[in-house]
Amino acid sequence: MAAKRAVLVGINYPGTKAELKGCHNDVARMRRCLVDRFGFDESGIRVLIDDGSAPQPTGANIRRELARLVGDARPGDLLFFHYSGHGTRLPAETGQDDDTGYDECIVPCDMNLITDQDFTELVQKVPSGCLFTIVSDSCHSGGLLDKTKEQIGHSTKQSQTQRRELEERPASDTSFRAFLKDTVRDVFESRGIHLPHRSHSHRQGHDDDDGDEESRYINTADAHVKNRSLPLSTLIEMLKEKTGKDDIDVGSIRLTLFNLFGDDASPKIKKFMKVMLNKLQQGQHGGIVGFMGALAQEFLKAKLGGKEEELDPAMKQHVHSDQEVYAGTTARVPSNGVLISGCQTDQTSADATTPKGVSYGALSNAIQAILAERGTVTNKVLVLKARKMLSKQGYTQQPGLYCSDENASVAFIC
């Protein structure tokens, strides 16, 4: 008999600069929905939240649960992963002129980032005939399964346009201007200041028609909204607090993550370290010196001069080319992966709190409202309805759907 199993992660980052309010509620509602509507057994649902009532959603714990979810899967099984929390984008740090992209990441409670490449490689391990659905109610989530066919959204087209624009710029201008523009926007929006032409605000009030499409569980009117994007400036500050070091900046983020987490770091971070260490050993300093700076160089040299076992997590990685560790991902996802994203790669997802103190993610709330309707709903219809609902409620985030043509028409979860 086919199994139904799920991993649900909700991270509110309590007591930190990144604190959110609605992620635990998202997970609680989705858990009830899986059991009551979709027939999941409680024992088949693993929950990680940072309120002390469940295992902590650290990077290592999330990876371990996802590896178990996929590793135990058999053809015909149904796998589901829901994530509510911060998303972030890491700019390129190799110092190479043609490394101009971003790594889209989810942000565990300990800042041990999980990259889009990690998710791609995870889905590649899913057995044939087994469907793996991912709902990511986080910012910049449109690229988590990069290279998957974009059924609904504009992230792929935008990425292609951005790459063309970057290729047309002078090499020295490529990474920094794009990084600076996105960083400034993230910093402003994280503080509730919405910049023109890509606002992610929540308008007060709704259209008069079709009001019955709004949530049957939570009244979304007059909600206070914060976005689920973790600006690089905040990530860096939190890493400084975690390490006690003040010299962390763009150019040394991945090095810091490896130094903090070692073998528990993202596989892509470990591969990045191997490439950087090899370049220093071979005396190829040019691009690294130009972008990463002296502090990062000294850090790498200290690693080279340290205990050999500290480098093992990086050096045992299999890397076929330097391009493999560039920001972004080149791997293709097989057809049994489905991603429903809270927004596009350049957008933020809302974390809202009503005047009565009820908090939720905008996408998660829309999904629950749609699923409360009778009958089955396909992945494509679910996302289209969610887009319409969020637009009517005043949100400008646009959920996306990334999967094969066949899976776009498959019923959500069941």
mmCIF file of C-alpha atoms in Angstrom:
data_model
loop_
_atom_site.group_PDB
_atom_site.id
_atom_site.type_symbol
_atom_site.label_atom_id
_atom_site.label_comp_id
_atom_site.label_asym_id
_atom_site.label_seq_id
_atom_site.Cartn_x
_atom_site.Cartn_y
_atom_site.Cartn_z
ATOM 1 C CA MET A 1 0.000 0.000 0.000
ATOM 2 C CA ALA A 2 1.326 3.441 -0.981
ATOM 3 C CA ALA A 3 2.463 5.589 1.938
ATOM 4 C CA LYS A 4 1.719 9.258 2.598
ATOM 5 C CA ARG A 5 4.448 11.010 4.524
ATOM 6 C CA ALA A 6 5.278 14.646 5.223
ATOM 7 C CA VAL A 7 7.819 16.983 6.799
ATOM 8 C CA LEU A 8 6.450 20.305 8.050
ATOM 9 C CA VAL A 9 8.799 23.123 9.083
ATOM 10 C CA GLY A 10 7.752 26.405 10.695
ATOM 11 C CA ILE A 11 10.317 28.927 11.959
ATOM 12 C CA ASN A 12 9.416 32.135 13.810
ATOM 13 C CA TYR A 13 12.998 32.955 14.988
ATOM 14 C CA PRO A 14 11.706 34.167 18.387
ATOM 15 C CA GLY A 15 13.782 36.798 20.159
ATOM 16 C CA THR A 16 15.940 37.559 17.110
ATOM 17 C CA LYS A 17 16.164 40.375 14.578
ATOM 18 C CA ALA A 18 14.465 38.040 12.114
ATOM 19 C CA GLU A 19 11.373 37.284 14.224
ATOM 20 C CA LEU A 20 8.165 36.272 12.420
ATOM 21 C CA LYS A 21 4.730 35.462 13.827
ATOM 22 C CA GLY A 22 2.750 33.157 11.544
ATOM 23 C CA CYS A 23 4.973 30.200 10.707
ATOM 24 C CA HIS A 24 3.993 27.941 13.610
ATOM 25 C CA ASN A 25 0.317 28.521 12.856
ATOM 26 C CA ASP A 26 0.880 27.646 9.191
ATOM 27 C CA VAL A 27 2.361 24.294 10.193
ATOM 28 C CA ALA A 28 -0.393 23.518 12.729
ATOM 29 C CA ARG A 29 -3.103 24.198 10.158
ATOM 30 C CA MET A 30 -1.354 22.189 7.443
ATOM 31 C CA ARG A 31 -0.901 19.256 9.829
ATOM 32 C CA ARG A 32 -4.620 19.203 10.623
ATOM 33 C CA CYS A 33 -5.399 19.475 6.917
ATOM 34 C CA LEU A 34 -3.159 16.520 6.008
ATOM 35 C CA VAL A 35 -4.821 14.322 8.603
ATOM 36 C CA ASP A 36 -8.453 15.441 8.247
ATOM 37 C CA ARG A 37 -8.654 16.009 4.494
ATOM 38 C CA PHE A 38 -5.926 13.902 2.917
ATOM 39 C CA GLY A 39 -5.849 10.889 5.225
ATOM 40 C CA PHE A 40 -2.274 11.140 6.452
ATOM 41 C CA ASP A 41 -1.454 9.151 9.567
ATOM 42 C CA GLU A 42 -0.090 11.254 12.431
ATOM 43 C CA SER A 43 2.934 8.961 12.605
ATOM 44 C CA GLY A 44 3.790 9.796 9.009
ATOM 45 C CA ILE A 45 4.096 13.533 9.678
ATOM 46 C CA ARG A 46 7.312 14.983 11.091
ATOM 47 C CA VAL A 47 7.094 18.528 12.499
ATOM 48 C CA LEU A 48 10.005 20.855 13.240
ATOM 49 C CA ILE A 49 9.224 24.212 14.872
ATOM 50 C CA ASP A 50 11.242 26.537 17.103
ATOM 51 C CA ASP A 51 8.893 26.817 20.086
ATOM 52 C CA GLY A 52 10.393 24.068 22.239
ATOM 53 C CA SER A 53 7.545 21.602 21.614
ATOM 54 C CA ALA A 54 9.231 19.728 18.757
ATOM 55 C CA PRO A 55 12.708 19.108 17.345
ATOM 56 C CA GLN A 56 14.438 22.362 16.435
ATOM 57 C CA PRO A 57 14.380 23.262 12.718
ATOM 58 C CA THR A 58 18.153 23.553 12.375
ATOM 59 C CA GLY A 59 19.778 23.070 9.012
ATOM 60 C CA ALA A 60 21.071 19.642 10.017
ATOM 61 C CA ASN A 61 17.683 18.511 11.368
ATOM 62 C CA ILE A 62 15.774 19.678 8.294
ATOM 63 C CA ARG A 63 18.229 17.942 5.952
ATOM 64 C CA ARG A 64 18.087 14.782 8.055
ATOM 65 C CA GLU A 65 14.282 14.651 7.977
ATOM 66 C CA LEU A 66 14.165 15.342 4.239
ATOM 67 C CA ALA A 67 16.816 12.695 3.567
ATOM 68 C CA ARG A 68 14.765 10.186 5.593
ATOM 69 C CA LEU A 69 11.582 11.217 3.772
ATOM 70 C CA VAL A 70 13.148 10.572 0.376
ATOM 71 C CA GLY A 71 15.353 7.649 1.420
ATOM 72 C CA ASP A 72 12.414 5.595 2.707
ATOM 73 C CA ALA A 73 10.194 6.351 -0.301
ATOM 74 C CA ARG A 74 8.908 3.665 -2.644
ATOM 75 C CA PRO A 75 7.200 3.931 -6.060
ATOM 76 C CA GLY A 76 3.642 5.125 -5.604
ATOM 77 C CA ASP A 77 4.342 6.954 -2.323
ATOM 78 C CA LEU A 78 3.231 10.538 -1.816
ATOM 79 C CA LEU A 79 5.775 12.867 -0.214
ATOM 80 C CA PHE A 80 5.033 16.383 1.020
ATOM 81 C CA PHE A 81 7.236 19.162 2.416
ATOM 82 C CA HIS A 82 5.849 22.430 3.777
ATOM 83 C CA TYR A 83 8.169 25.267 4.763
ATOM 84 C CA SER A 84 7.143 28.524 6.444
ATOM 85 C CA GLY A 85 9.982 30.850 7.350
ATOM 86 C CA HIS A 86 12.514 33.242 5.921
ATOM 87 C CA GLY A 87 14.083 32.994 2.497
ATOM 88 C CA THR A 88 17.245 34.765 1.400
ATOM 89 C CA ARG A 89 19.507 35.124 -1.625
ATOM 90 C CA LEU A 90 23.275 34.703 -1.483
ATOM 91 C CA PRO A 91 25.217 36.604 -4.170
ATOM 92 C CA ALA A 92 28.181 35.064 -5.934
ATOM 93 C CA GLU A 93 31.396 34.836 -3.903
ATOM 94 C CA THR A 94 33.916 32.977 -6.082
ATOM 95 C CA GLY A 95 35.310 36.226 -7.514
ATOM 96 C CA GLN A 96 34.959 34.919 -11.066
ATOM 97 C CA ASP A 97 33.578 37.358 -13.656
ATOM 98 C CA ASP A 98 31.090 34.827 -15.015
ATOM 99 C CA ASP A 99 29.717 33.918 -11.559
ATOM 100 C CA THR A 100 26.877 36.442 -11.434
ATOM 101 C CA GLY A 101 23.828 34.667 -10.051
ATOM 102 C CA TYR A 102 22.276 34.044 -6.658
ATOM 103 C CA ASP A 103 21.681 31.002 -4.495
ATOM 104 C CA GLU A 104 18.068 31.020 -3.330
ATOM 105 C CA CYS A 105 17.972 29.595 0.201
ATOM 106 C CA ILE A 106 15.646 28.798 3.051
ATOM 107 C CA VAL A 107 16.825 29.935 6.482
ATOM 108 C CA PRO A 108 16.831 27.351 9.321
ATOM 109 C CA CYS A 109 16.691 28.616 12.899
ATOM 110 C CA ASP A 110 20.485 28.326 13.274
ATOM 111 C CA MET A 111 21.247 30.145 9.958
ATOM 112 C CA ASN A 112 22.664 26.927 8.426
ATOM 113 C CA LEU A 113 21.268 27.762 4.989
ATOM 114 C CA ILE A 114 19.754 25.186 2.637
ATOM 115 C CA THR A 115 20.208 26.126 -1.021
ATOM 116 C CA ASP A 116 18.168 25.623 -4.177
ATOM 117 C CA GLN A 117 20.860 23.190 -5.343
ATOM 118 C CA ASP A 118 20.285 21.110 -2.194
ATOM 119 C CA PHE A 119 16.580 20.834 -3.011
ATOM 120 C CA THR A 120 17.292 19.962 -6.634
ATOM 121 C CA GLU A 121 19.651 17.159 -5.616
ATOM 122 C CA LEU A 122 17.106 15.923 -3.067
ATOM 123 C CA VAL A 123 14.327 15.628 -5.642
ATOM 124 C CA GLN A 124 16.713 13.804 -7.989
ATOM 125 C CA LYS A 125 16.814 10.984 -5.420
ATOM 126 C CA VAL A 126 13.026 10.520 -5.329
ATOM 127 C CA PRO A 127 12.110 7.107 -6.795
ATOM 128 C CA SER A 128 10.327 6.986 -10.118
ATOM 129 C CA GLY A 129 6.563 6.862 -9.673
ATOM 130 C CA CYS A 130 6.743 8.741 -6.376
ATOM 131 C CA LEU A 131 5.453 12.345 -6.303
ATOM 132 C CA PHE A 132 7.203 14.921 -4.084
ATOM 133 C CA THR A 133 5.260 18.164 -3.515
ATOM 134 C CA ILE A 134 6.935 21.184 -1.906
ATOM 135 C CA VAL A 135 5.082 24.261 -0.619
ATOM 136 C CA SER A 136 7.462 27.070 0.332
ATOM 137 C CA ASP A 137 5.760 30.030 1.997
ATOM 138 C CA SER A 138 8.902 32.140 2.046
ATOM 139 C CA CYS A 139 10.512 34.960 0.125
ATOM 140 C CA HIS A 140 12.429 34.410 -3.127
ATOM 141 C CA SER A 141 10.958 30.902 -3.220
ATOM 142 C CA GLY A 142 10.322 30.823 -6.967
ATOM 143 C CA GLY A 143 13.807 29.433 -7.603
ATOM 144 C CA LEU A 144 13.980 26.639 -5.029
ATOM 145 C CA LEU A 145 13.558 23.977 -7.728
ATOM 146 C CA ASP A 146 15.534 25.794 -10.390
ATOM 147 C CA LYS A 147 15.390 24.478 -13.967
ATOM 148 C CA THR A 148 11.958 22.935 -13.345
ATOM 149 C CA LYS A 149 9.358 23.898 -15.936
ATOM 150 C CA GLU A 150 7.596 27.084 -14.877
ATOM 151 C CA GLN A 151 3.873 26.455 -15.270
ATOM 152 C CA ILE A 152 2.746 29.650 -13.525
ATOM 153 C CA GLY A 153 5.109 32.549 -12.836
ATOM 154 C CA HIS A 154 7.795 34.724 -14.362
ATOM 155 C CA SER A 155 10.915 33.808 -12.373
ATOM 156 C CA THR A 156 12.544 31.850 -15.219
ATOM 157 C CA LYS A 157 11.958 34.543 -17.827
ATOM 158 C CA GLN A 158 13.211 37.186 -15.435
ATOM 159 C CA SER A 159 16.337 35.179 -14.613
ATOM 160 C CA GLN A 160 17.086 34.800 -18.318
ATOM 161 C CA THR A 161 16.637 38.552 -18.836
ATOM 162 C CA GLN A 162 18.859 39.328 -15.852
ATOM 163 C CA ARG A 163 21.570 37.020 -17.184
ATOM 164 C CA ARG A 164 21.479 38.780 -20.569
ATOM 165 C CA GLU A 165 21.706 42.157 -18.861
ATOM 166 C CA LEU A 166 24.611 40.980 -16.728
ATOM 167 C CA GLU A 167 26.472 39.618 -19.742
ATOM 168 C CA GLU A 168 26.153 43.002 -21.461
ATOM 169 C CA ARG A 169 27.662 44.906 -18.500
ATOM 170 C CA PRO A 170 31.388 45.487 -17.966
ATOM 171 C CA ALA A 171 32.909 42.623 -15.963
ATOM 172 C CA SER A 172 33.814 44.822 -12.976
ATOM 173 C CA ASP A 173 30.231 46.048 -12.782
ATOM 174 C CA THR A 174 28.503 42.688 -12.976
ATOM 175 C CA SER A 175 27.962 41.322 -9.492
ATOM 176 C CA PHE A 176 28.295 44.360 -7.304
ATOM 177 C CA ARG A 177 25.612 46.619 -8.786
ATOM 178 C CA ALA A 178 23.016 43.848 -8.851
ATOM 179 C CA PHE A 179 23.922 42.870 -5.318
ATOM 180 C CA LEU A 180 23.819 46.483 -4.077
ATOM 181 C CA LYS A 181 20.432 47.166 -5.678
ATOM 182 C CA ASP A 182 18.826 44.046 -4.204
ATOM 183 C CA THR A 183 20.428 44.584 -0.790
ATOM 184 C CA VAL A 184 19.148 48.162 -0.513
ATOM 185 C CA ARG A 185 15.651 47.069 -1.525
ATOM 186 C CA ASP A 186 15.673 44.176 0.967
ATOM 187 C CA VAL A 187 16.814 46.406 3.823
ATOM 188 C CA PHE A 188 14.077 48.969 3.164
ATOM 189 C CA GLU A 189 11.320 46.408 2.701
ATOM 190 C CA SER A 190 12.314 44.447 5.806
ATOM 191 C CA ARG A 191 11.512 47.607 7.740
ATOM 192 C CA GLY A 192 8.137 48.109 6.089
ATOM 193 C CA ILE A 193 9.307 50.793 3.619
ATOM 194 C CA HIS A 194 8.044 49.776 0.185
ATOM 195 C CA LEU A 195 10.008 51.011 -2.816
ATOM 196 C CA PRO A 196 8.237 51.894 -6.085
ATOM 197 C CA HIS A 197 7.481 49.446 -8.932
ATOM 198 C CA ARG A 198 8.010 46.298 -6.891
ATOM 199 C CA SER A 199 5.981 47.009 -3.788
ATOM 200 C CA HIS A 200 4.964 44.049 -1.629
ATOM 201 C CA SER A 201 2.480 45.912 0.508
ATOM 202 C CA HIS A 202 -0.915 44.827 1.755
ATOM 203 C CA ARG A 203 -3.710 47.210 0.831
ATOM 204 C CA GLN A 204 -6.429 47.764 3.379
ATOM 205 C CA GLY A 205 -9.899 46.774 2.218
ATOM 206 C CA HIS A 206 -11.069 44.531 -0.619
ATOM 207 C CA ASP A 207 -13.058 44.631 -3.817
ATOM 208 C CA ASP A 208 -16.802 44.362 -3.400
ATOM 209 C CA ASP A 209 -17.296 41.364 -5.703
ATOM 210 C CA ASP A 210 -16.493 37.732 -4.983
ATOM 211 C CA GLY A 211 -15.869 38.438 -1.288
ATOM 212 C CA ASP A 212 -16.733 34.814 -0.491
ATOM 213 C CA GLU A 213 -13.369 33.704 -1.888
ATOM 214 C CA GLU A 214 -11.526 35.072 1.117
ATOM 215 C CA SER A 215 -10.400 32.806 3.953
ATOM 216 C CA ARG A 216 -13.116 31.017 5.878
ATOM 217 C CA TYR A 217 -10.805 30.703 8.840
ATOM 218 C CA ILE A 218 -9.017 34.023 9.222
ATOM 219 C CA ASN A 219 -10.330 37.480 8.410
ATOM 220 C CA THR A 220 -7.474 39.057 6.486
ATOM 221 C CA ALA A 221 -8.719 42.649 6.652
ATOM 222 C CA ASP A 222 -6.521 45.193 8.445
ATOM 223 C CA ALA A 223 -3.705 42.700 8.982
ATOM 224 C CA HIS A 224 -0.271 43.990 9.920
ATOM 225 C CA VAL A 225 2.232 42.616 7.409
ATOM 226 C CA LYS A 226 5.925 41.831 7.576
ATOM 227 C CA ASN A 227 7.758 40.061 4.777
ATOM 228 C CA ARG A 228 9.548 36.723 5.018
ATOM 229 C CA SER A 229 12.752 37.911 3.417
ATOM 230 C CA LEU A 230 15.958 37.890 5.452
ATOM 231 C CA PRO A 231 18.120 40.723 4.083
ATOM 232 C CA LEU A 232 21.795 39.967 3.695
ATOM 233 C CA SER A 233 22.574 42.746 6.158
ATOM 234 C CA THR A 234 20.479 40.999 8.837
ATOM 235 C CA LEU A 235 21.937 37.569 8.016
ATOM 236 C CA ILE A 236 25.436 39.008 8.363
ATOM 237 C CA GLU A 237 24.591 40.663 11.691
ATOM 238 C CA MET A 238 23.162 37.399 13.026
ATOM 239 C CA LEU A 239 26.253 35.481 11.880
ATOM 240 C CA LYS A 240 28.440 38.064 13.637
ATOM 241 C CA GLU A 241 26.489 37.538 16.848
ATOM 242 C CA LYS A 242 26.719 33.771 16.464
ATOM 243 C CA THR A 243 30.476 33.743 15.850
ATOM 244 C CA GLY A 244 31.569 36.774 17.902
ATOM 245 C CA LYS A 245 33.454 38.049 14.846
ATOM 246 C CA ASP A 246 32.989 41.492 13.284
ATOM 247 C CA ASP A 247 34.798 40.832 9.996
ATOM 248 C CA ILE A 248 32.001 38.919 8.218
ATOM 249 C CA ASP A 249 30.736 40.484 5.018
ATOM 250 C CA VAL A 250 29.726 39.611 1.471
ATOM 251 C CA GLY A 251 32.641 37.593 0.170
ATOM 252 C CA SER A 252 33.011 35.495 3.313
ATOM 253 C CA ILE A 253 29.443 34.337 4.071
ATOM 254 C CA ARG A 254 29.900 30.840 2.664
ATOM 255 C CA LEU A 255 33.275 30.531 4.398
ATOM 256 C CA THR A 256 31.650 31.526 7.677
ATOM 257 C CA LEU A 257 28.873 28.968 7.222
ATOM 258 C CA PHE A 258 31.423 26.220 6.620
ATOM 259 C CA ASN A 259 33.468 27.305 9.622
ATOM 260 C CA LEU A 260 30.345 27.235 11.805
ATOM 261 C CA PHE A 261 28.733 24.019 10.624
ATOM 262 C CA GLY A 262 31.452 21.898 9.023
ATOM 263 C CA ASP A 263 30.037 18.590 7.830
ATOM 264 C CA ASP A 264 26.496 19.760 8.672
ATOM 265 C CA ALA A 265 26.765 22.670 6.206
ATOM 266 C CA SER A 266 24.995 22.651 2.862
ATOM 267 C CA PRO A 267 26.632 20.276 0.355
ATOM 268 C CA LYS A 268 26.999 23.214 -2.006
ATOM 269 C CA ILE A 269 28.777 25.247 0.677
ATOM 270 C CA LYS A 270 31.198 22.355 1.191
ATOM 271 C CA LYS A 271 31.834 22.107 -2.560
ATOM 272 C CA PHE A 272 32.428 25.862 -2.671
ATOM 273 C CA MET A 273 35.023 25.502 0.073
ATOM 274 C CA LYS A 274 36.804 22.731 -1.800
ATOM 275 C CA VAL A 275 37.098 24.866 -4.935
ATOM 276 C CA MET A 276 38.337 27.898 -2.978
ATOM 277 C CA LEU A 277 40.861 25.853 -0.995
ATOM 278 C CA ASN A 278 42.171 24.217 -4.159
ATOM 279 C CA LYS A 279 42.605 27.607 -5.821
ATOM 280 C CA LEU A 280 44.647 28.907 -2.896
ATOM 281 C CA GLN A 281 46.754 25.757 -2.826
ATOM 282 C CA GLN A 282 47.424 26.168 -6.541
ATOM 283 C CA GLY A 283 48.222 29.875 -6.174
ATOM 284 C CA GLN A 284 45.229 31.030 -8.249
ATOM 285 C CA HIS A 285 44.530 34.177 -6.232
ATOM 286 C CA GLY A 286 43.348 36.659 -8.855
ATOM 287 C CA GLY A 287 39.571 36.575 -8.702
ATOM 288 C CA ILE A 288 39.536 35.654 -5.022
ATOM 289 C CA VAL A 289 41.725 38.600 -4.003
ATOM 290 C CA GLY A 290 39.664 40.991 -6.088
ATOM 291 C CA PHE A 291 36.300 40.098 -4.586
ATOM 292 C CA MET A 292 36.758 38.251 -1.324
ATOM 293 C CA GLY A 293 39.392 40.479 0.185
ATOM 294 C CA ALA A 294 42.190 39.937 2.658
ATOM 295 C CA LEU A 295 40.049 38.771 5.574
ATOM 296 C CA ALA A 296 38.536 35.911 3.608
ATOM 297 C CA GLN A 297 41.964 34.985 2.279
ATOM 298 C CA GLU A 298 43.409 34.843 5.767
ATOM 299 C CA PHE A 299 40.509 32.662 6.863
ATOM 300 C CA LEU A 300 41.173 30.209 4.025
ATOM 301 C CA LYS A 301 44.890 30.160 4.738
ATOM 302 C CA ALA A 302 44.181 29.472 8.398
ATOM 303 C CA LYS A 303 42.016 26.549 7.345
ATOM 304 C CA LEU A 304 44.804 25.230 5.133
ATOM 305 C CA GLY A 305 47.246 25.479 8.025
ATOM 306 C CA GLY A 306 44.869 23.954 10.547
ATOM 307 C CA LYS A 307 43.955 20.405 11.368
ATOM 308 C CA GLU A 308 43.421 18.304 8.263
ATOM 309 C CA GLU A 309 40.226 16.757 9.630
ATOM 310 C CA GLU A 310 38.606 20.220 9.707
ATOM 311 C CA LEU A 311 38.871 20.297 5.918
ATOM 312 C CA ASP A 312 37.610 16.758 5.324
ATOM 313 C CA PRO A 313 33.916 17.746 4.905
ATOM 314 C CA ALA A 314 34.941 19.967 1.988
ATOM 315 C CA MET A 315 37.752 17.956 0.453
ATOM 316 C CA LYS A 316 35.732 14.723 0.219
ATOM 317 C CA GLN A 317 33.132 16.411 -1.986
ATOM 318 C CA HIS A 318 33.017 15.473 -5.670
ATOM 319 C CA VAL A 319 33.281 18.601 -7.825
ATOM 320 C CA HIS A 320 33.429 18.207 -11.595
ATOM 321 C CA SER A 321 34.051 21.872 -12.467
ATOM 322 C CA ASP A 322 34.348 25.282 -10.811
ATOM 323 C CA GLN A 323 31.027 26.273 -12.374
ATOM 324 C CA GLU A 324 29.335 23.673 -10.191
ATOM 325 C CA VAL A 325 29.761 25.953 -7.152
ATOM 326 C CA TYR A 326 28.688 29.151 -8.897
ATOM 327 C CA ALA A 327 25.628 30.893 -7.448
ATOM 328 C CA GLY A 328 22.460 29.386 -8.900
ATOM 329 C CA THR A 329 22.108 25.805 -10.052
ATOM 330 C CA THR A 330 22.646 23.983 -13.333
ATOM 331 C CA ALA A 331 21.168 20.622 -12.336
ATOM 332 C CA ARG A 332 17.835 19.586 -13.782
ATOM 333 C CA VAL A 333 14.985 18.334 -11.621
ATOM 334 C CA PRO A 334 13.205 15.106 -12.620
ATOM 335 C CA SER A 335 9.514 15.156 -13.441
ATOM 336 C CA ASN A 336 8.318 13.897 -10.055
ATOM 337 C CA GLY A 337 8.990 17.176 -8.230
ATOM 338 C CA VAL A 338 6.313 19.858 -7.708
ATOM 339 C CA LEU A 339 7.054 23.272 -6.198
ATOM 340 C CA ILE A 340 4.350 25.726 -5.139
ATOM 341 C CA SER A 341 6.120 28.932 -4.188
ATOM 342 C CA GLY A 342 4.791 31.809 -2.131
ATOM 343 C CA CYS A 343 6.138 34.304 -4.636
ATOM 344 C CA GLN A 344 8.560 34.839 -7.502
ATOM 345 C CA THR A 345 12.345 34.931 -7.039
ATOM 346 C CA ASP A 346 12.353 38.745 -6.954
ATOM 347 C CA GLN A 347 9.389 39.048 -4.574
ATOM 348 C CA THR A 348 8.669 38.722 -0.874
ATOM 349 C CA SER A 349 6.008 36.606 0.833
ATOM 350 C CA ALA A 350 3.842 38.131 3.542
ATOM 351 C CA ASP A 351 3.747 37.194 7.226
ATOM 352 C CA ALA A 352 0.516 38.767 8.505
ATOM 353 C CA THR A 353 -1.059 39.337 11.922
ATOM 354 C CA THR A 354 -4.708 40.340 12.375
ATOM 355 C CA PRO A 355 -5.863 42.911 14.967
ATOM 356 C CA LYS A 356 -6.990 39.909 17.070
ATOM 357 C CA GLY A 357 -3.440 38.571 17.124
ATOM 358 C CA VAL A 358 -3.890 35.649 14.724
ATOM 359 C CA SER A 359 -0.823 35.251 12.501
ATOM 360 C CA TYR A 360 -0.295 33.368 9.251
ATOM 361 C CA GLY A 361 1.562 33.292 5.959
ATOM 362 C CA ALA A 362 -0.455 34.798 3.122
ATOM 363 C CA LEU A 363 0.060 31.796 0.810
ATOM 364 C CA SER A 364 -0.599 29.254 3.573
ATOM 365 C CA ASN A 365 -3.812 31.034 4.526
ATOM 366 C CA ALA A 366 -4.983 31.123 0.906
ATOM 367 C CA ILE A 367 -4.267 27.402 0.469
ATOM 368 C CA GLN A 368 -6.331 26.545 3.553
ATOM 369 C CA ALA A 369 -9.239 28.660 2.300
ATOM 370 C CA ILE A 370 -9.170 26.993 -1.120
ATOM 371 C CA LEU A 371 -8.905 23.487 0.316
ATOM 372 C CA ALA A 372 -11.949 24.196 2.500
ATOM 373 C CA GLU A 373 -14.032 24.189 -0.673
ATOM 374 C CA ARG A 374 -15.580 20.881 -1.689
ATOM 375 C CA GLY A 375 -13.956 18.581 -4.233
ATOM 376 C CA THR A 376 -10.401 18.031 -5.394
ATOM 377 C CA VAL A 377 -8.239 20.808 -6.783
ATOM 378 C CA THR A 378 -5.300 20.408 -9.148
ATOM 379 C CA ASN A 379 -1.923 21.986 -8.523
ATOM 380 C CA LYS A 380 -2.517 24.469 -11.333
ATOM 381 C CA VAL A 381 -5.998 25.458 -10.186
ATOM 382 C CA LEU A 382 -4.786 25.805 -6.599
ATOM 383 C CA VAL A 383 -2.069 28.270 -7.583
ATOM 384 C CA LEU A 384 -4.334 30.239 -9.924
ATOM 385 C CA LYS A 385 -6.978 30.550 -7.192
ATOM 386 C CA ALA A 386 -4.341 31.550 -4.649
ATOM 387 C CA ARG A 387 -3.063 34.269 -6.979
ATOM 388 C CA LYS A 388 -6.552 35.653 -7.459
ATOM 389 C CA MET A 389 -7.334 35.521 -3.759
ATOM 390 C CA LEU A 390 -4.112 37.228 -2.691
ATOM 391 C CA SER A 391 -4.536 39.928 -5.322
ATOM 392 C CA LYS A 392 -8.049 40.664 -4.083
ATOM 393 C CA GLN A 393 -6.749 40.860 -0.524
ATOM 394 C CA GLY A 394 -4.174 43.448 -1.593
ATOM 395 C CA TYR A 395 -1.022 41.350 -1.685
ATOM 396 C CA THR A 396 1.285 41.798 -4.655
ATOM 397 C CA GLN A 397 3.187 38.529 -4.203
ATOM 398 C CA GLN A 398 2.451 36.080 -6.996
ATOM 399 C CA PRO A 399 2.595 32.375 -6.103
ATOM 400 C CA GLY A 400 4.232 30.146 -8.698
ATOM 401 C CA LEU A 401 3.973 26.555 -9.881
ATOM 402 C CA TYR A 402 7.004 24.598 -11.068
ATOM 403 C CA CYS A 403 6.521 21.049 -12.324
ATOM 404 C CA SER A 404 5.971 18.922 -15.418
ATOM 405 C CA ASP A 405 2.903 19.402 -17.625
ATOM 406 C CA GLU A 406 1.477 16.162 -16.303
ATOM 407 C CA ASN A 407 1.829 17.111 -12.635
ATOM 408 C CA ALA A 408 0.277 20.529 -13.195
ATOM 409 C CA SER A 409 -3.009 18.720 -13.762
ATOM 410 C CA VAL A 410 -2.603 16.288 -10.861
ATOM 411 C CA ALA A 411 -4.708 16.832 -7.758
ATOM 412 C CA PHE A 412 -2.873 18.694 -4.988
ATOM 413 C CA ILE A 413 -1.294 16.152 -2.609
ATOM 414 C CA CYS A 414 -3.755 13.280 -3.177
#
